[in-house]
């Protein structure tokens, strides 16, 4: 067994939702910024040509995990759109640029249609000349799942039931969602993967 020490960074970022972006921010909790046509391909373009550094990219860079920093940042921006959040980033201390970068995110939504806490996990790892990454977001909605299903992107289809839990393939190649009823509310677990060469 190889013992790995980890570098860690912790910081907070507040994001103010502008009124015209409320629908996009709400929709992003289910998919990856699918309102307005932005999806996985748009995030992949961000990863290929990063803009000014954001908190995700800054933390990865400070820990020495520069190879996958832009992909990590693109996944993080998609996950946290419309939320105030706190981020903790970790990677290998000995060889940060050749190991997985992982982030744990706590989020708070305060939008007219969505209020409350959510959480997520980000992973980006070097693969050959590029990087692969995933985000998993858990967001509880204070509304029934029937209402939440109407917010899925066009083209979303239920693929199967996993122990009774519906699993949807999100339209526009934007990943998957598990839609879990919890009394009168609904918990949505979104999984999205990306790669960058």
PDB file of C-alpha atoms in Angstrom:
ATOM      1  CA  UNK A   1       0.000   0.000   0.000  1.00  0.00           C
ATOM      2  CA  UNK A   2       1.392   3.417  -0.985  1.00  0.00           C
ATOM      3  CA  UNK A   3       1.076   6.093   1.659  1.00  0.00           C
ATOM      4  CA  UNK A   4      -0.051   9.397   0.174  1.00  0.00           C
ATOM      5  CA  UNK A   5       0.024  12.702   1.963  1.00  0.00           C
ATOM      6  CA  UNK A   6      -2.335  15.331   0.697  1.00  0.00           C
ATOM      7  CA  UNK A   7      -2.067  19.037   0.132  1.00  0.00           C
ATOM      8  CA  UNK A   8      -5.281  20.850   0.937  1.00  0.00           C
ATOM      9  CA  UNK A   9      -6.726  24.282   0.305  1.00  0.00           C
ATOM     10  CA  UNK A  10      -9.943  25.715   1.695  1.00  0.00           C
ATOM     11  CA  UNK A  11     -11.748  28.864   0.622  1.00  0.00           C
ATOM     12  CA  UNK A  12     -15.187  30.371   0.188  1.00  0.00           C
ATOM     13  CA  UNK A  13     -16.740  32.020  -2.829  1.00  0.00           C
ATOM     14  CA  UNK A  14     -20.027  33.912  -2.912  1.00  0.00           C
ATOM     15  CA  UNK A  15     -21.914  34.143  -6.182  1.00  0.00           C
ATOM     16  CA  UNK A  16     -24.691  36.661  -6.589  1.00  0.00           C
ATOM     17  CA  UNK A  17     -27.404  35.449  -8.952  1.00  0.00           C
ATOM     18  CA  UNK A  18     -28.473  38.131 -11.381  1.00  0.00           C
ATOM     19  CA  UNK A  19     -32.246  38.185 -12.100  1.00  0.00           C
ATOM     20  CA  UNK A  20     -31.862  37.250 -15.784  1.00  0.00           C
ATOM     21  CA  UNK A  21     -29.707  34.252 -14.822  1.00  0.00           C
ATOM     22  CA  UNK A  22     -32.051  32.787 -12.184  1.00  0.00           C
ATOM     23  CA  UNK A  23     -33.517  30.169 -14.502  1.00  0.00           C
ATOM     24  CA  UNK A  24     -30.054  29.158 -15.700  1.00  0.00           C
ATOM     25  CA  UNK A  25     -28.784  28.879 -12.134  1.00  0.00           C
ATOM     26  CA  UNK A  26     -31.796  26.826 -11.073  1.00  0.00           C
ATOM     27  CA  UNK A  27     -31.489  24.559 -14.085  1.00  0.00           C
ATOM     28  CA  UNK A  28     -27.786  24.057 -13.439  1.00  0.00           C
ATOM     29  CA  UNK A  29     -28.596  22.301 -10.182  1.00  0.00           C
ATOM     30  CA  UNK A  30     -30.073  19.416 -12.167  1.00  0.00           C
ATOM     31  CA  UNK A  31     -27.844  19.373 -15.234  1.00  0.00           C
ATOM     32  CA  UNK A  32     -24.706  21.245 -16.093  1.00  0.00           C
ATOM     33  CA  UNK A  33     -25.893  24.721 -17.053  1.00  0.00           C
ATOM     34  CA  UNK A  34     -28.353  23.301 -19.571  1.00  0.00           C
ATOM     35  CA  UNK A  35     -30.645  26.343 -19.741  1.00  0.00           C
ATOM     36  CA  UNK A  36     -29.760  28.574 -22.635  1.00  0.00           C
ATOM     37  CA  UNK A  37     -28.050  25.760 -24.500  1.00  0.00           C
ATOM     38  CA  UNK A  38     -24.873  25.565 -22.402  1.00  0.00           C
ATOM     39  CA  UNK A  39     -23.912  21.999 -21.634  1.00  0.00           C
ATOM     40  CA  UNK A  40     -21.026  19.626 -21.358  1.00  0.00           C
ATOM     41  CA  UNK A  41     -19.599  20.756 -24.695  1.00  0.00           C
ATOM     42  CA  UNK A  42     -19.557  24.385 -23.527  1.00  0.00           C
ATOM     43  CA  UNK A  43     -17.777  23.362 -20.337  1.00  0.00           C
ATOM     44  CA  UNK A  44     -15.294  21.327 -22.347  1.00  0.00           C
ATOM     45  CA  UNK A  45     -14.520  24.438 -24.396  1.00  0.00           C
ATOM     46  CA  UNK A  46     -13.931  26.367 -21.163  1.00  0.00           C
ATOM     47  CA  UNK A  47     -11.526  23.631 -20.063  1.00  0.00           C
ATOM     48  CA  UNK A  48      -9.651  23.746 -23.374  1.00  0.00           C
ATOM     49  CA  UNK A  49      -9.314  27.555 -23.352  1.00  0.00           C
ATOM     50  CA  UNK A  50      -9.574  28.715 -19.733  1.00  0.00           C
ATOM     51  CA  UNK A  51     -10.488  32.306 -18.929  1.00  0.00           C
ATOM     52  CA  UNK A  52      -9.206  34.189 -15.906  1.00  0.00           C
ATOM     53  CA  UNK A  53      -8.460  31.882 -13.007  1.00  0.00           C
ATOM     54  CA  UNK A  54     -11.331  31.085 -10.659  1.00  0.00           C
ATOM     55  CA  UNK A  55     -11.248  29.690  -7.121  1.00  0.00           C
ATOM     56  CA  UNK A  56     -11.102  26.079  -8.360  1.00  0.00           C
ATOM     57  CA  UNK A  57      -8.204  26.782 -10.694  1.00  0.00           C
ATOM     58  CA  UNK A  58      -6.428  28.919  -8.082  1.00  0.00           C
ATOM     59  CA  UNK A  59      -6.575  26.214  -5.407  1.00  0.00           C
ATOM     60  CA  UNK A  60      -5.425  23.468  -7.782  1.00  0.00           C
ATOM     61  CA  UNK A  61      -2.573  25.677  -8.979  1.00  0.00           C
ATOM     62  CA  UNK A  62      -1.444  26.589  -5.462  1.00  0.00           C
ATOM     63  CA  UNK A  63      -1.236  22.884  -4.623  1.00  0.00           C
ATOM     64  CA  UNK A  64       0.845  22.217  -7.748  1.00  0.00           C
ATOM     65  CA  UNK A  65      -1.867  20.349  -9.684  1.00  0.00           C
ATOM     66  CA  UNK A  66      -1.633  22.510 -12.807  1.00  0.00           C
ATOM     67  CA  UNK A  67      -2.116  19.877 -15.521  1.00  0.00           C
ATOM     68  CA  UNK A  68      -5.824  19.322 -14.743  1.00  0.00           C
ATOM     69  CA  UNK A  69      -6.574  22.732 -13.204  1.00  0.00           C
ATOM     70  CA  UNK A  70      -8.628  24.036 -16.153  1.00  0.00           C
ATOM     71  CA  UNK A  71     -10.797  20.903 -16.317  1.00  0.00           C
ATOM     72  CA  UNK A  72     -11.232  20.969 -12.536  1.00  0.00           C
ATOM     73  CA  UNK A  73     -12.258  24.629 -12.812  1.00  0.00           C
ATOM     74  CA  UNK A  74     -14.793  23.995 -15.592  1.00  0.00           C
ATOM     75  CA  UNK A  75     -16.451  21.207 -13.595  1.00  0.00           C
ATOM     76  CA  UNK A  76     -16.488  23.383 -10.474  1.00  0.00           C
ATOM     77  CA  UNK A  77     -18.028  26.370 -12.227  1.00  0.00           C
ATOM     78  CA  UNK A  78     -20.780  24.178 -13.654  1.00  0.00           C
ATOM     79  CA  UNK A  79     -21.468  22.657 -10.250  1.00  0.00           C
ATOM     80  CA  UNK A  80     -21.673  25.919  -8.288  1.00  0.00           C
ATOM     81  CA  UNK A  81     -23.480  28.202 -10.728  1.00  0.00           C
ATOM     82  CA  UNK A  82     -26.005  30.328  -8.837  1.00  0.00           C
ATOM     83  CA  UNK A  83     -24.778  29.332  -5.356  1.00  0.00           C
ATOM     84  CA  UNK A  84     -22.554  30.689  -2.616  1.00  0.00           C
ATOM     85  CA  UNK A  85     -20.039  27.970  -1.840  1.00  0.00           C
ATOM     86  CA  UNK A  86     -17.048  26.818   0.150  1.00  0.00           C
ATOM     87  CA  UNK A  87     -14.431  24.644  -1.504  1.00  0.00           C
ATOM     88  CA  UNK A  88     -11.769  22.317  -0.122  1.00  0.00           C
ATOM     89  CA  UNK A  89      -9.231  21.020  -2.656  1.00  0.00           C
ATOM     90  CA  UNK A  90      -6.792  18.147  -2.033  1.00  0.00           C
ATOM     91  CA  UNK A  91      -4.124  16.331  -3.994  1.00  0.00           C
ATOM     92  CA  UNK A  92      -0.941  14.322  -3.495  1.00  0.00           C
ATOM     93  CA  UNK A  93       1.783  16.228  -1.661  1.00  0.00           C
ATOM     94  CA  UNK A  94       4.682  14.399  -3.338  1.00  0.00           C
ATOM     95  CA  UNK A  95       3.537  14.573  -6.980  1.00  0.00           C
ATOM     96  CA  UNK A  96       0.458  16.804  -7.264  1.00  0.00           C
ATOM     97  CA  UNK A  97       0.614  17.186 -11.044  1.00  0.00           C
ATOM     98  CA  UNK A  98       0.526  13.434 -11.680  1.00  0.00           C
ATOM     99  CA  UNK A  99      -2.263  12.468  -9.265  1.00  0.00           C
ATOM    100  CA  UNK A 100      -5.971  13.099  -8.881  1.00  0.00           C
ATOM    101  CA  UNK A 101      -7.206  16.503  -7.726  1.00  0.00           C
ATOM    102  CA  UNK A 102     -10.340  16.255  -5.616  1.00  0.00           C
ATOM    103  CA  UNK A 103     -12.666  18.878  -4.258  1.00  0.00           C
ATOM    104  CA  UNK A 104     -15.472  18.809  -1.734  1.00  0.00           C
ATOM    105  CA  UNK A 105     -17.980  21.636  -2.094  1.00  0.00           C
ATOM    106  CA  UNK A 106     -20.700  22.914   0.239  1.00  0.00           C
ATOM    107  CA  UNK A 107     -23.251  25.178  -1.474  1.00  0.00           C
ATOM    108  CA  UNK A 108     -26.111  27.430  -0.419  1.00  0.00           C
ATOM    109  CA  UNK A 109     -28.802  28.453  -2.879  1.00  0.00           C
ATOM    110  CA  UNK A 110     -30.953  31.519  -2.219  1.00  0.00           C
ATOM    111  CA  UNK A 111     -32.922  31.833  -5.448  1.00  0.00           C
ATOM    112  CA  UNK A 112     -36.671  32.473  -5.642  1.00  0.00           C
ATOM    113  CA  UNK A 113     -37.281  28.936  -6.942  1.00  0.00           C
ATOM    114  CA  UNK A 114     -34.537  27.200  -4.941  1.00  0.00           C
ATOM    115  CA  UNK A 115     -33.339  27.763  -1.399  1.00  0.00           C
ATOM    116  CA  UNK A 116     -31.194  25.606   0.811  1.00  0.00           C
ATOM    117  CA  UNK A 117     -28.029  23.583   1.038  1.00  0.00           C
ATOM    118  CA  UNK A 118     -26.425  21.253  -1.467  1.00  0.00           C
ATOM    119  CA  UNK A 119     -23.110  19.454  -1.747  1.00  0.00           C
ATOM    120  CA  UNK A 120     -20.789  18.031  -4.329  1.00  0.00           C
ATOM    121  CA  UNK A 121     -17.576  16.221  -5.124  1.00  0.00           C
ATOM    122  CA  UNK A 122     -15.179  17.013  -7.998  1.00  0.00           C
ATOM    123  CA  UNK A 123     -12.464  14.724  -9.357  1.00  0.00           C
ATOM    124  CA  UNK A 124      -9.921  15.450 -12.089  1.00  0.00           C
ATOM    125  CA  UNK A 125      -7.053  13.117 -12.910  1.00  0.00           C
ATOM    126  CA  UNK A 126      -4.243  13.071 -15.481  1.00  0.00           C
ATOM    127  CA  UNK A 127      -4.735  10.475 -18.238  1.00  0.00           C
ATOM    128  CA  UNK A 128      -1.976  10.253 -20.845  1.00  0.00           C
ATOM    129  CA  UNK A 129      -1.581  13.683 -22.440  1.00  0.00           C
ATOM    130  CA  UNK A 130      -4.884  15.001 -21.050  1.00  0.00           C
ATOM    131  CA  UNK A 131      -7.228  14.798 -18.084  1.00  0.00           C
ATOM    132  CA  UNK A 132     -10.549  13.189 -17.195  1.00  0.00           C
ATOM    133  CA  UNK A 133     -12.891  14.459 -14.539  1.00  0.00           C
ATOM    134  CA  UNK A 134     -16.248  13.980 -12.855  1.00  0.00           C
ATOM    135  CA  UNK A 135     -18.566  15.957 -10.678  1.00  0.00           C
ATOM    136  CA  UNK A 136     -21.284  14.548  -8.443  1.00  0.00           C
ATOM    137  CA  UNK A 137     -23.765  17.027  -6.979  1.00  0.00           C
ATOM    138  CA  UNK A 138     -26.485  16.284  -4.402  1.00  0.00           C
ATOM    139  CA  UNK A 139     -29.234  18.909  -4.304  1.00  0.00           C
ATOM    140  CA  UNK A 140     -32.444  18.654  -2.256  1.00  0.00           C
ATOM    141  CA  UNK A 141     -35.424  20.483  -3.743  1.00  0.00           C
ATOM    142  CA  UNK A 142     -38.261  21.653  -1.524  1.00  0.00           C
ATOM    143  CA  UNK A 143     -40.810  20.496  -4.092  1.00  0.00           C
ATOM    144  CA  UNK A 144     -42.139  17.156  -5.370  1.00  0.00           C
ATOM    145  CA  UNK A 145     -40.122  15.199  -7.919  1.00  0.00           C
ATOM    146  CA  UNK A 146     -42.923  15.630 -10.479  1.00  0.00           C
ATOM    147  CA  UNK A 147     -42.181  19.382 -10.469  1.00  0.00           C
ATOM    148  CA  UNK A 148     -38.424  18.801 -10.653  1.00  0.00           C
ATOM    149  CA  UNK A 149     -38.775  16.463 -13.654  1.00  0.00           C
ATOM    150  CA  UNK A 150     -40.337  19.308 -15.663  1.00  0.00           C
ATOM    151  CA  UNK A 151     -37.055  21.217 -15.249  1.00  0.00           C
ATOM    152  CA  UNK A 152     -34.896  18.539 -16.899  1.00  0.00           C
ATOM    153  CA  UNK A 153     -33.324  19.590 -20.208  1.00  0.00           C
ATOM    154  CA  UNK A 154     -35.146  18.771 -23.434  1.00  0.00           C
ATOM    155  CA  UNK A 155     -34.394  15.258 -24.599  1.00  0.00           C
ATOM    156  CA  UNK A 156     -33.924  13.793 -21.112  1.00  0.00           C
ATOM    157  CA  UNK A 157     -35.130  10.211 -20.813  1.00  0.00           C
ATOM    158  CA  UNK A 158     -35.558   7.772 -17.981  1.00  0.00           C
ATOM    159  CA  UNK A 159     -33.173   4.904 -18.714  1.00  0.00           C
ATOM    160  CA  UNK A 160     -33.812   2.561 -15.825  1.00  0.00           C
ATOM    161  CA  UNK A 161     -34.744   2.154 -12.193  1.00  0.00           C
ATOM    162  CA  UNK A 162     -31.968   1.346  -9.732  1.00  0.00           C
ATOM    163  CA  UNK A 163     -33.613  -0.262  -6.694  1.00  0.00           C
ATOM    164  CA  UNK A 164     -36.698   1.787  -7.540  1.00  0.00           C
ATOM    165  CA  UNK A 165     -34.797   5.077  -8.023  1.00  0.00           C
ATOM    166  CA  UNK A 166     -35.295   6.584 -11.515  1.00  0.00           C
ATOM    167  CA  UNK A 167     -32.066   7.258 -13.421  1.00  0.00           C
ATOM    168  CA  UNK A 168     -32.298   9.797 -16.246  1.00  0.00           C
ATOM    169  CA  UNK A 169     -29.928  10.409 -19.159  1.00  0.00           C
ATOM    170  CA  UNK A 170     -29.976  14.209 -19.438  1.00  0.00           C
ATOM    171  CA  UNK A 171     -30.664  15.744 -22.829  1.00  0.00           C
ATOM    172  CA  UNK A 172     -27.824  17.348 -24.735  1.00  0.00           C
ATOM    173  CA  UNK A 173     -25.281  14.782 -23.500  1.00  0.00           C
ATOM    174  CA  UNK A 174     -25.147  16.515 -20.108  1.00  0.00           C
ATOM    175  CA  UNK A 175     -24.722  13.509 -17.864  1.00  0.00           C
ATOM    176  CA  UNK A 176     -27.066  11.551 -15.638  1.00  0.00           C
ATOM    177  CA  UNK A 177     -29.421  12.305 -12.775  1.00  0.00           C
ATOM    178  CA  UNK A 178     -30.913  10.158 -10.042  1.00  0.00           C
ATOM    179  CA  UNK A 179     -34.255  11.591  -8.903  1.00  0.00           C
ATOM    180  CA  UNK A 180     -35.011  10.465  -5.356  1.00  0.00           C
ATOM    181  CA  UNK A 181     -38.375  11.216  -3.685  1.00  0.00           C
ATOM    182  CA  UNK A 182     -38.019  12.132  -0.011  1.00  0.00           C
ATOM    183  CA  UNK A 183     -41.463  12.672   1.450  1.00  0.00           C
ATOM    184  CA  UNK A 184     -42.916  15.808  -0.172  1.00  0.00           C
ATOM    185  CA  UNK A 185     -39.482  16.871  -1.429  1.00  0.00           C
ATOM    186  CA  UNK A 186     -37.014  15.595  -4.016  1.00  0.00           C
ATOM    187  CA  UNK A 187     -33.261  14.964  -3.948  1.00  0.00           C
ATOM    188  CA  UNK A 188     -31.419  15.110  -7.277  1.00  0.00           C
ATOM    189  CA  UNK A 189     -27.991  13.503  -7.663  1.00  0.00           C
ATOM    190  CA  UNK A 190     -26.271  14.680 -10.847  1.00  0.00           C
ATOM    191  CA  UNK A 191     -23.231  12.949 -12.356  1.00  0.00           C
ATOM    192  CA  UNK A 192     -21.271  14.570 -15.179  1.00  0.00           C
ATOM    193  CA  UNK A 193     -17.989  13.499 -16.748  1.00  0.00           C
ATOM    194  CA  UNK A 194     -15.618  15.430 -19.009  1.00  0.00           C
ATOM    195  CA  UNK A 195     -12.270  14.906 -20.696  1.00  0.00           C
ATOM    196  CA  UNK A 196      -9.640  17.316 -22.010  1.00  0.00           C
ATOM    197  CA  UNK A 197      -6.700  16.536 -24.286  1.00  0.00           C
TER     198      UNK A 197
END
